[in-house]
GROMACS .gro file of C-alpha atoms in nm:
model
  361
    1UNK     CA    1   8.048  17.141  10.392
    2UNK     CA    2   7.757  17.120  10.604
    3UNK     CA    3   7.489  17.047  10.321
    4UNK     CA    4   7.735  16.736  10.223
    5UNK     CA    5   7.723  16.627  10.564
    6UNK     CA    6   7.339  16.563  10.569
    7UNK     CA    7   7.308  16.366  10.256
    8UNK     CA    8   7.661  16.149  10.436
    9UNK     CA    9   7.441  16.112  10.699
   10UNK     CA   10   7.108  16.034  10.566
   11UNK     CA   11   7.317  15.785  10.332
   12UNK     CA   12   7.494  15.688  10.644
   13UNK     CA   13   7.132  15.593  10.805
   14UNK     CA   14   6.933  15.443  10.507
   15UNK     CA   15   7.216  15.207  10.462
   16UNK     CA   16   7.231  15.149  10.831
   17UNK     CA   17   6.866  15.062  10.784
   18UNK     CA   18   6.874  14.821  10.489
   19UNK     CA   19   7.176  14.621  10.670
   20UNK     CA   20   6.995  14.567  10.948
   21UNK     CA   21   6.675  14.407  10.723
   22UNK     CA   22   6.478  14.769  10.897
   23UNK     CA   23   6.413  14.788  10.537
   24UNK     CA   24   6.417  14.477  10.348
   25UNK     CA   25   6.482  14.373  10.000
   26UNK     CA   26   6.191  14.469   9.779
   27UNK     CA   27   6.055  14.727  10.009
   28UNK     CA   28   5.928  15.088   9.856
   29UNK     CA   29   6.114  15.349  10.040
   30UNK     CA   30   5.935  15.644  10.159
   31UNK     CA   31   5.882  15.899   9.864
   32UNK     CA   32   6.164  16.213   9.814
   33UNK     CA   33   5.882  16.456   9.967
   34UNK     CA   34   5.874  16.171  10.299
   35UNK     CA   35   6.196  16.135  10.389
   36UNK     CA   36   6.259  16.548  10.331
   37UNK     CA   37   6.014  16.610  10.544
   38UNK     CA   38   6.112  16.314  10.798
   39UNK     CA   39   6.477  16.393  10.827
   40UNK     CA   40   6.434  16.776  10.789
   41UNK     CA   41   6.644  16.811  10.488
   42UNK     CA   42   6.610  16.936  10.131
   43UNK     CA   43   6.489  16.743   9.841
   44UNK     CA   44   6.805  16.814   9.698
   45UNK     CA   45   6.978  16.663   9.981
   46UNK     CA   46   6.759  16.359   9.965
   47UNK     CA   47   6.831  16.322   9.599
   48UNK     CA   48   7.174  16.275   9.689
   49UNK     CA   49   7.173  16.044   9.908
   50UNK     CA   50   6.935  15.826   9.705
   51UNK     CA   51   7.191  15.852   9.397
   52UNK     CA   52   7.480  15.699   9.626
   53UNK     CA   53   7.276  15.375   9.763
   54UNK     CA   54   7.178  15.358   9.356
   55UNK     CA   55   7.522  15.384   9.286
   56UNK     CA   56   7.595  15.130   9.522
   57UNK     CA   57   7.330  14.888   9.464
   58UNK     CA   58   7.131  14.904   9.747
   59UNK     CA   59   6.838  15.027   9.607
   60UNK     CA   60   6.665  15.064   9.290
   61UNK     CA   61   6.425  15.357   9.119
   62UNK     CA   62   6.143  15.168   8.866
   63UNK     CA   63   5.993  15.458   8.701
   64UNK     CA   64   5.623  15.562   8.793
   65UNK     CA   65   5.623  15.336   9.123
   66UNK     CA   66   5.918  15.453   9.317
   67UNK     CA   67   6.239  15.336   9.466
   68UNK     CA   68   6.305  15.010   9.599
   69UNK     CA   69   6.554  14.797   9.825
   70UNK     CA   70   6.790  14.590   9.603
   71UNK     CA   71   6.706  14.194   9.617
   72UNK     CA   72   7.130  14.245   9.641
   73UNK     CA   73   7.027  14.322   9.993
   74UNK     CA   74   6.931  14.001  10.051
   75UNK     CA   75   7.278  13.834  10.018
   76UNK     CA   76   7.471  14.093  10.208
   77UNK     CA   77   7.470  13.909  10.528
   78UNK     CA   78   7.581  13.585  10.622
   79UNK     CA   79   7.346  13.326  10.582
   80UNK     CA   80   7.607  12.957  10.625
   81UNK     CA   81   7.359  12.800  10.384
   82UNK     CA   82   7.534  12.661  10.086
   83UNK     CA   83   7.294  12.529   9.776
   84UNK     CA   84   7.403  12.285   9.580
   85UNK     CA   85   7.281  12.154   9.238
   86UNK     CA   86   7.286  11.838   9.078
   87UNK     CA   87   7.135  11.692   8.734
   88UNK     CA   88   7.032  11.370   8.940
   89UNK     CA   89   7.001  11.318   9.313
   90UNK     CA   90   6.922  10.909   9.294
   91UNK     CA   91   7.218  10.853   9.016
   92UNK     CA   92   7.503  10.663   9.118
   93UNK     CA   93   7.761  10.926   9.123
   94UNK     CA   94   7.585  11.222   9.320
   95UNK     CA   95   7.548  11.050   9.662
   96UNK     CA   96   7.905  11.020   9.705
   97UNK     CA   97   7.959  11.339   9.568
   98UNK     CA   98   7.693  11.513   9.817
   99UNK     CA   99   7.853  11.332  10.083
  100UNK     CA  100   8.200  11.478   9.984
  101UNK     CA  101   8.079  11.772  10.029
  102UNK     CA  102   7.826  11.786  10.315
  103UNK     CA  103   8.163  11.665  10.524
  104UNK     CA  104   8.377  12.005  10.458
  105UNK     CA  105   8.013  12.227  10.488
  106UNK     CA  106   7.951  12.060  10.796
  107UNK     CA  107   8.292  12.089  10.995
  108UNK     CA  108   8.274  12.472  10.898
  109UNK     CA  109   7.948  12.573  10.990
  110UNK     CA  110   7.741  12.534  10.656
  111UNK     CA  111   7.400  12.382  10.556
  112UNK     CA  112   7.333  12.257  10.260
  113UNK     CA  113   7.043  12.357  10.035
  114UNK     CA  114   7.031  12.080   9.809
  115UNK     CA  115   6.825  12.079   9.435
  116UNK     CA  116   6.836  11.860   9.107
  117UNK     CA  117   6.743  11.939   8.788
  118UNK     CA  118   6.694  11.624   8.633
  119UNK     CA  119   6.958  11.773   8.377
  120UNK     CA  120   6.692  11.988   8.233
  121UNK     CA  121   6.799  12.319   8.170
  122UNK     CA  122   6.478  12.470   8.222
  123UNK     CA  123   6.490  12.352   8.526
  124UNK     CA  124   6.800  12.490   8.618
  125UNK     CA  125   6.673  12.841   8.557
  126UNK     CA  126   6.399  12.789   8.811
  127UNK     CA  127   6.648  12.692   9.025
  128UNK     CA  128   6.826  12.951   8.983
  129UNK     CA  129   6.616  13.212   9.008
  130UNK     CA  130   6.475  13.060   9.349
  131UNK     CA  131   6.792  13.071   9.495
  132UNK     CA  132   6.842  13.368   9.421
  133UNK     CA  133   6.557  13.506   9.636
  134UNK     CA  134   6.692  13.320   9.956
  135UNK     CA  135   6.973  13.403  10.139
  136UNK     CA  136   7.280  13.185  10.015
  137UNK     CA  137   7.644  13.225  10.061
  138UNK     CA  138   7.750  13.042   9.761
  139UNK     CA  139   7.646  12.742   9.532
  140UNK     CA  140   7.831  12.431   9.413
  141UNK     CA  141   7.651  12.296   9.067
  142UNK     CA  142   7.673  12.052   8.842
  143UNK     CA  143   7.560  12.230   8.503
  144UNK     CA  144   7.253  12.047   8.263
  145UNK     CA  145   7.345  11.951   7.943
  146UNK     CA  146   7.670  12.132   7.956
  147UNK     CA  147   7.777  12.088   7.601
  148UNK     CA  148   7.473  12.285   7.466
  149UNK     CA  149   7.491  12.651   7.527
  150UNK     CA  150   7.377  12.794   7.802
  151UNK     CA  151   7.049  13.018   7.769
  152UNK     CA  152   7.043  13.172   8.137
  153UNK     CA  153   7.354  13.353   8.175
  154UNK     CA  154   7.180  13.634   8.326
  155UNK     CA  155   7.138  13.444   8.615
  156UNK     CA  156   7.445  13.340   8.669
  157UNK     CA  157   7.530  13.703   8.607
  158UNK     CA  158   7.308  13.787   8.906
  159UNK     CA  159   7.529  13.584   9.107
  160UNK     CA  160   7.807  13.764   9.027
  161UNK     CA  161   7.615  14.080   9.081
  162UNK     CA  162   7.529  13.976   9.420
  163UNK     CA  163   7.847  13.854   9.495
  164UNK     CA  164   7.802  13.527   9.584
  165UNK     CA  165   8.019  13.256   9.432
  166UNK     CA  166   7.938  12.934   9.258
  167UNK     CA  167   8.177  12.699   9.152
  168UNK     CA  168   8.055  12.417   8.849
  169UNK     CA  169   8.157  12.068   8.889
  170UNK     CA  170   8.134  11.739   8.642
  171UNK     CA  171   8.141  12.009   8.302
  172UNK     CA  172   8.168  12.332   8.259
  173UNK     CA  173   7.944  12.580   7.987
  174UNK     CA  174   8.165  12.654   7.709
  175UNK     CA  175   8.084  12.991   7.743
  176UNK     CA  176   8.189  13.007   8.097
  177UNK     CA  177   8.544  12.821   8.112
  178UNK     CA  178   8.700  13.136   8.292
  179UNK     CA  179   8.472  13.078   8.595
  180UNK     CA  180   8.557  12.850   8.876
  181UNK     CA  181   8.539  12.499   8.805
  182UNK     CA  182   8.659  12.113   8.926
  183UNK     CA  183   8.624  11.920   8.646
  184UNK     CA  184   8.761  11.499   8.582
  185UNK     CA  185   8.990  11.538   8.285
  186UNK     CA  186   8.754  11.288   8.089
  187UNK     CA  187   8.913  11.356   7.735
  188UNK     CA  188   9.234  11.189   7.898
  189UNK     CA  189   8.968  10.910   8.111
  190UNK     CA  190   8.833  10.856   7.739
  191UNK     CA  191   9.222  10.814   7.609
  192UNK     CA  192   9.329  10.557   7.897
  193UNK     CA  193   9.058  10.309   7.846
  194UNK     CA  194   9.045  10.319   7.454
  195UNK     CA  195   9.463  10.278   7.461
  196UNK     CA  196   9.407   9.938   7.718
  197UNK     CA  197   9.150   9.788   7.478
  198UNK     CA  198   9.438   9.855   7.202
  199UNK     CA  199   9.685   9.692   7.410
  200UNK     CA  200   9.460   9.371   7.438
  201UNK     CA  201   9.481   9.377   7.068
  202UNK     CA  202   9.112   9.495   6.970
  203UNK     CA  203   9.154   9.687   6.687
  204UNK     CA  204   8.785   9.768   6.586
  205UNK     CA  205   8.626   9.947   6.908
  206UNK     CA  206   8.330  10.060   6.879
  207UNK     CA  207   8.273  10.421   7.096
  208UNK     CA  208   7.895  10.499   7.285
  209UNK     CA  209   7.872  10.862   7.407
  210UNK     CA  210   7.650  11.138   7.553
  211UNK     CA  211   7.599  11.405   7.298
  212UNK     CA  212   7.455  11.669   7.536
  213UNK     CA  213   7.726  11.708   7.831
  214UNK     CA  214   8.092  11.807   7.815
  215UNK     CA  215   8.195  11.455   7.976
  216UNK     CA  216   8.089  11.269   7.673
  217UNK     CA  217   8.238  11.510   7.418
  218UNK     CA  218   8.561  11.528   7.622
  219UNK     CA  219   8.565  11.112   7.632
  220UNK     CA  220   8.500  11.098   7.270
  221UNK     CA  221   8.809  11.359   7.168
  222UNK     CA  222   9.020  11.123   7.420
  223UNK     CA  223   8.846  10.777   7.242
  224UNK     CA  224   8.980  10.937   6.897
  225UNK     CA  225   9.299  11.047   6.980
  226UNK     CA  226   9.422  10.729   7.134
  227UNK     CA  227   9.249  10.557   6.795
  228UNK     CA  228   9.496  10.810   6.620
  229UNK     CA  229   9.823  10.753   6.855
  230UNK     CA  230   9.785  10.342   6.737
  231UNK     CA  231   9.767  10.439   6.398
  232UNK     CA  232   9.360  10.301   6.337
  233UNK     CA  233   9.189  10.503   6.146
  234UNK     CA  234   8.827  10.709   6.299
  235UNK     CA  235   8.498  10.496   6.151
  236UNK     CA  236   8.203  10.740   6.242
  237UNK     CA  237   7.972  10.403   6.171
  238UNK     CA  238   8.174  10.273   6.533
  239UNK     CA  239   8.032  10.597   6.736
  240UNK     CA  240   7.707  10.598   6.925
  241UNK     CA  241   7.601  10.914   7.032
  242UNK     CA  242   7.315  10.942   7.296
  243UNK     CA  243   7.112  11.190   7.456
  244UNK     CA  244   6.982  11.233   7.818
  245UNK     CA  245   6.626  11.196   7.746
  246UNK     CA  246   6.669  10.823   7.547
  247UNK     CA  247   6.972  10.708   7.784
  248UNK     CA  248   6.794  10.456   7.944
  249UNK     CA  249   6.660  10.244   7.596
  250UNK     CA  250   6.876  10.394   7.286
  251UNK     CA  251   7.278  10.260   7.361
  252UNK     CA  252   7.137   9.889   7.436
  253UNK     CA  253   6.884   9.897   7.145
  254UNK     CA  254   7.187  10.016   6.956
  255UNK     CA  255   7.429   9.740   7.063
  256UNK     CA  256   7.139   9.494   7.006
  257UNK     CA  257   7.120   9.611   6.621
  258UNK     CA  258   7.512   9.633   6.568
  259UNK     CA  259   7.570   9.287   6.718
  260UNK     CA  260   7.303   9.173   6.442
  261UNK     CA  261   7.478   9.351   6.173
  262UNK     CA  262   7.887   9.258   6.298
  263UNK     CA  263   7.924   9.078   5.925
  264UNK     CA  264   7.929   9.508   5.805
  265UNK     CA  265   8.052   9.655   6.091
  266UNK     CA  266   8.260   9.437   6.289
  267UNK     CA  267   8.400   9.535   6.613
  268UNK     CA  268   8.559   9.328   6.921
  269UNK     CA  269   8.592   9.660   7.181
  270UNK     CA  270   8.319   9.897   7.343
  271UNK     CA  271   8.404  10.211   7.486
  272UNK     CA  272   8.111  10.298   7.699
  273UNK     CA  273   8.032  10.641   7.821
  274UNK     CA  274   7.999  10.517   8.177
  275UNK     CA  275   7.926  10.222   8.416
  276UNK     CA  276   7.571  10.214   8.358
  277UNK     CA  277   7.569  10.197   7.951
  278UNK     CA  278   7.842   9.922   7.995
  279UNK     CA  279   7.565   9.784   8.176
  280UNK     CA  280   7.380   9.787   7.912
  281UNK     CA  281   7.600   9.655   7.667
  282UNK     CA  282   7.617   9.359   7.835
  283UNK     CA  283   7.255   9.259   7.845
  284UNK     CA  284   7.265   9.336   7.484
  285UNK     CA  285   7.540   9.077   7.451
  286UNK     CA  286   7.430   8.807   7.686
  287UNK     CA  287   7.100   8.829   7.516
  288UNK     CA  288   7.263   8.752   7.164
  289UNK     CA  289   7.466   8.492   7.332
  290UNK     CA  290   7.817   8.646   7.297
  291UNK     CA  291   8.077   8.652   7.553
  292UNK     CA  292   8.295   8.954   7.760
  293UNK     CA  293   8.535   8.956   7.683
  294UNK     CA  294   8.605   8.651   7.446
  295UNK     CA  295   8.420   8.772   7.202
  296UNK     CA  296   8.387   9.139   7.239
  297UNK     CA  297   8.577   9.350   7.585
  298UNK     CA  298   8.388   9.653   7.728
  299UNK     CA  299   8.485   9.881   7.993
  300UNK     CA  300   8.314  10.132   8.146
  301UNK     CA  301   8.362  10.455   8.364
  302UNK     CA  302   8.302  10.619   8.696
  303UNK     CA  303   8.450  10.294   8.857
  304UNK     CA  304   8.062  10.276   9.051
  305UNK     CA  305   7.957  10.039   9.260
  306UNK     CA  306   7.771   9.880   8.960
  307UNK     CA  307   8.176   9.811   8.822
  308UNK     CA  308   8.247   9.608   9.081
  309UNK     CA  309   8.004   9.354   9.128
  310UNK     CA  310   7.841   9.318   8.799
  311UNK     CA  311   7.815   8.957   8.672
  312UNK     CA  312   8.163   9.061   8.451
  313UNK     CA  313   8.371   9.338   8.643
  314UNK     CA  314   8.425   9.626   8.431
  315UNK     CA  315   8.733   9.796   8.351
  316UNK     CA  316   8.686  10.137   8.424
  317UNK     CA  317   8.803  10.500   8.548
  318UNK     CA  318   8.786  10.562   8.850
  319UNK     CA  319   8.573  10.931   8.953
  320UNK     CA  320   8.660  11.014   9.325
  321UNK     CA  321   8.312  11.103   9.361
  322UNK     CA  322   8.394  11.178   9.752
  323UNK     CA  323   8.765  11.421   9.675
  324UNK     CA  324   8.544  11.604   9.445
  325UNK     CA  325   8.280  11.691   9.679
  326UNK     CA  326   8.538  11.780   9.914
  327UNK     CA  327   8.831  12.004   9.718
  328UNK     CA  328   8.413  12.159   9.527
  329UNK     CA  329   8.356  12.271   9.918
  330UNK     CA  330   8.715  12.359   9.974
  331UNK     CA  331   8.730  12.608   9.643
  332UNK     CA  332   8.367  12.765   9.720
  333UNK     CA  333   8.446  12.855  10.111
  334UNK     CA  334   8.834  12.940  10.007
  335UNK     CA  335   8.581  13.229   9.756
  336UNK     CA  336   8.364  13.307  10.008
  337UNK     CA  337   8.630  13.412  10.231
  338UNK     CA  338   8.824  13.594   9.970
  339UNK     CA  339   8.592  13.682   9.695
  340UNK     CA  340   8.957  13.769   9.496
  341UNK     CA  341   9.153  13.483   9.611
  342UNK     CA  342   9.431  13.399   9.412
  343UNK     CA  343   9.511  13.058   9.346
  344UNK     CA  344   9.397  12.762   9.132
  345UNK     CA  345   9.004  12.774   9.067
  346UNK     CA  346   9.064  12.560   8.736
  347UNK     CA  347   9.155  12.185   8.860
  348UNK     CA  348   9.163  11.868   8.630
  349UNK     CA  349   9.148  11.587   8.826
  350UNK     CA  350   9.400  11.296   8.701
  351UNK     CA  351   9.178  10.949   8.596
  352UNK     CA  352   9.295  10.681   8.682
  353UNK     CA  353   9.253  10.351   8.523
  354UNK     CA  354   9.121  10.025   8.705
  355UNK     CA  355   9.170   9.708   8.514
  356UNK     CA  356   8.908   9.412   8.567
  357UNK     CA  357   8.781   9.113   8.386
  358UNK     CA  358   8.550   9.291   8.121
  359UNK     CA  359   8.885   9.380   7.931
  360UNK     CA  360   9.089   9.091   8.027
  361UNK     CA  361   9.124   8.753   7.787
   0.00000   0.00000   0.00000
């Protein structure tokens, strides 16, 4: 009984020591023969107690060099800084979104550690892996190229191994649905605007989406399934598919070239991915000298400021970029508090469609 209680208490003291940062993450402890002769104890004894903190994850043995504080350590203690990671911070959306959530951070006591990735997942690693040397209580993220898979799970694996919750917003990885997420439900955004073109009697609507995030794979399968519920059959010749690196050049080259060939593919509708390659669509069309929407509609989505006071108002679905910021904040503190809390961590936000002149003869 008494031999058990000196490795409880040199346990009890080395963990008393690493909680209080007396020995911080990444520090050697002092060898077996050290802290034997420090505390007056048996190796044996100090074996012991080293085997429960490895156990436990507060420290680590690397063989040859010695044993070592856990970087777990580092996120024990509160820190009330929040990161959060975006693929853009300039984009149109983001602000908002920040915004939403710098509000609910703010009233309880958070800072935000903000980062982009300029949707590069390469750059998400780094970030990653940066954040997890600081001391974080949780992260809000906006995954990079969501629809490709995702080559850094160990990271996020480290979070989860640290204990510090993240929840993804905007698209999810496919191989990471179970984890907690508030996501637009775009496939039914993609349905609602391809269903009001149909109702304004365009039967040949031409579809331009981004290839390498779950948004524009979600608004496609909603494009094709409202193209299905009006009985018109799929033309793969009326998709565009786009990629974040040529976003800003290949949809209006595209539209340029497909206005020039309309006698072989003819098409009075565009479904555009999002405000800003409706945008484009239309400077493709006022530069061939057709009209929106006499002689072709668009709409657009994210409902941005860009939908609004464009030279033709778009039709478009409205994101409410601030509510997602905001319920994003809600989820990750309602986690930190209760790393097992029950409840909804899974939301689809409901689209909602705003009708404007771009659609409208």
């Amino acid at each position: 009984m008494e031999k058990k209680l000196k490795y409880v208490d040199l346990c009890e003291d080395l963990r008393g020591q690493i909680l209080s940062v007396q020995i911080k993450p990444g520090d050697k402890l002092p060898s077996e023969n050290e802290l034997s002769a420090q505390y007056g104890v048996s190796r044996q004894t100090v074996r012991k107690a080293l085997e429960i903190l490895q156990n436990d994850g507060y420290i680590y043995a690397e063989h040859g060099r010695g044993t070592f504080c856990s970087e777990m350590m580092r996120h024990r203690k509160e820190s009330k800084n929040i990161a959060v990671i975006t693929t853009y911070l300039s984009d149109y959306i983001f602000p908002r979104v920040i915004q939403g959530i710098d509000q609910v951070l703010t009233e309880n006591g958070y800072s935000i550690l903000l980062k982009n990735t300029k949707n590069s997942r390469g750059m998400e690693a780094k970030c990653l892996e940066e954040l997890l040397k600081k001391d974080i209580d949780g992260l809000i993220i906006e995954p990079s190229k969501s629809q490709i898979m995702c080559r850094h799970r160990n990271l996020y694996a480290m979070l989860d191994e640290y204990e510090i919750p993240y929840v993804f917003i905007q698209g999810s990885y496919a191989q990471m649905k179970d984890k907690p997420h508030i996501l637009m439900d775009d496939c039914r955004g993609g349905f609602l605007v391809t269903e009001h073109l149909i109702a304004q009697g365009r039967r040949n609507i031409v579809g331009i989406f981004k290839a390498d995030d779950t948004q524009g794979q979600q608004r496609h399968k909603g494009y094709v399934q409202a193209l299905q519920a009006a009985g018109i059959p799929y033309d793969p010749d009326k998709v565009v598919w786009f990629y974040t690196e040529d976003r800003k050049s290949h949809p209006y080259e595209k539209m340029k070239q497909m206005i020039d060939e309309r006698e072989q593919i003819r098409f009075d509708g565009v479904v555009c991915y999002n405000d800003q390659i409706a945008l484009q669509v239309l400077r493709a069309m006022e530069e061939k000298e057709l009209d929106c929407p006499r002689d072709i509609s668009v709409t657009g989505y994210d409902d941005s400021y860009l939908a609004a006071s464009c030279k033709v108002p778009l039709t478009s679905v409205r994101h409410p970029q601030d509510k997602l910021g905001e319920m994003a904040a809600e989820l990750l503190l309602s986690l930190i508090r209760d790393k097992a809390a029950a409840g909804e961590t899974q939301i689809l936000i409901e689209p909602e469609l705003i009708v404007r002149k771009s659609s409208i003869q």
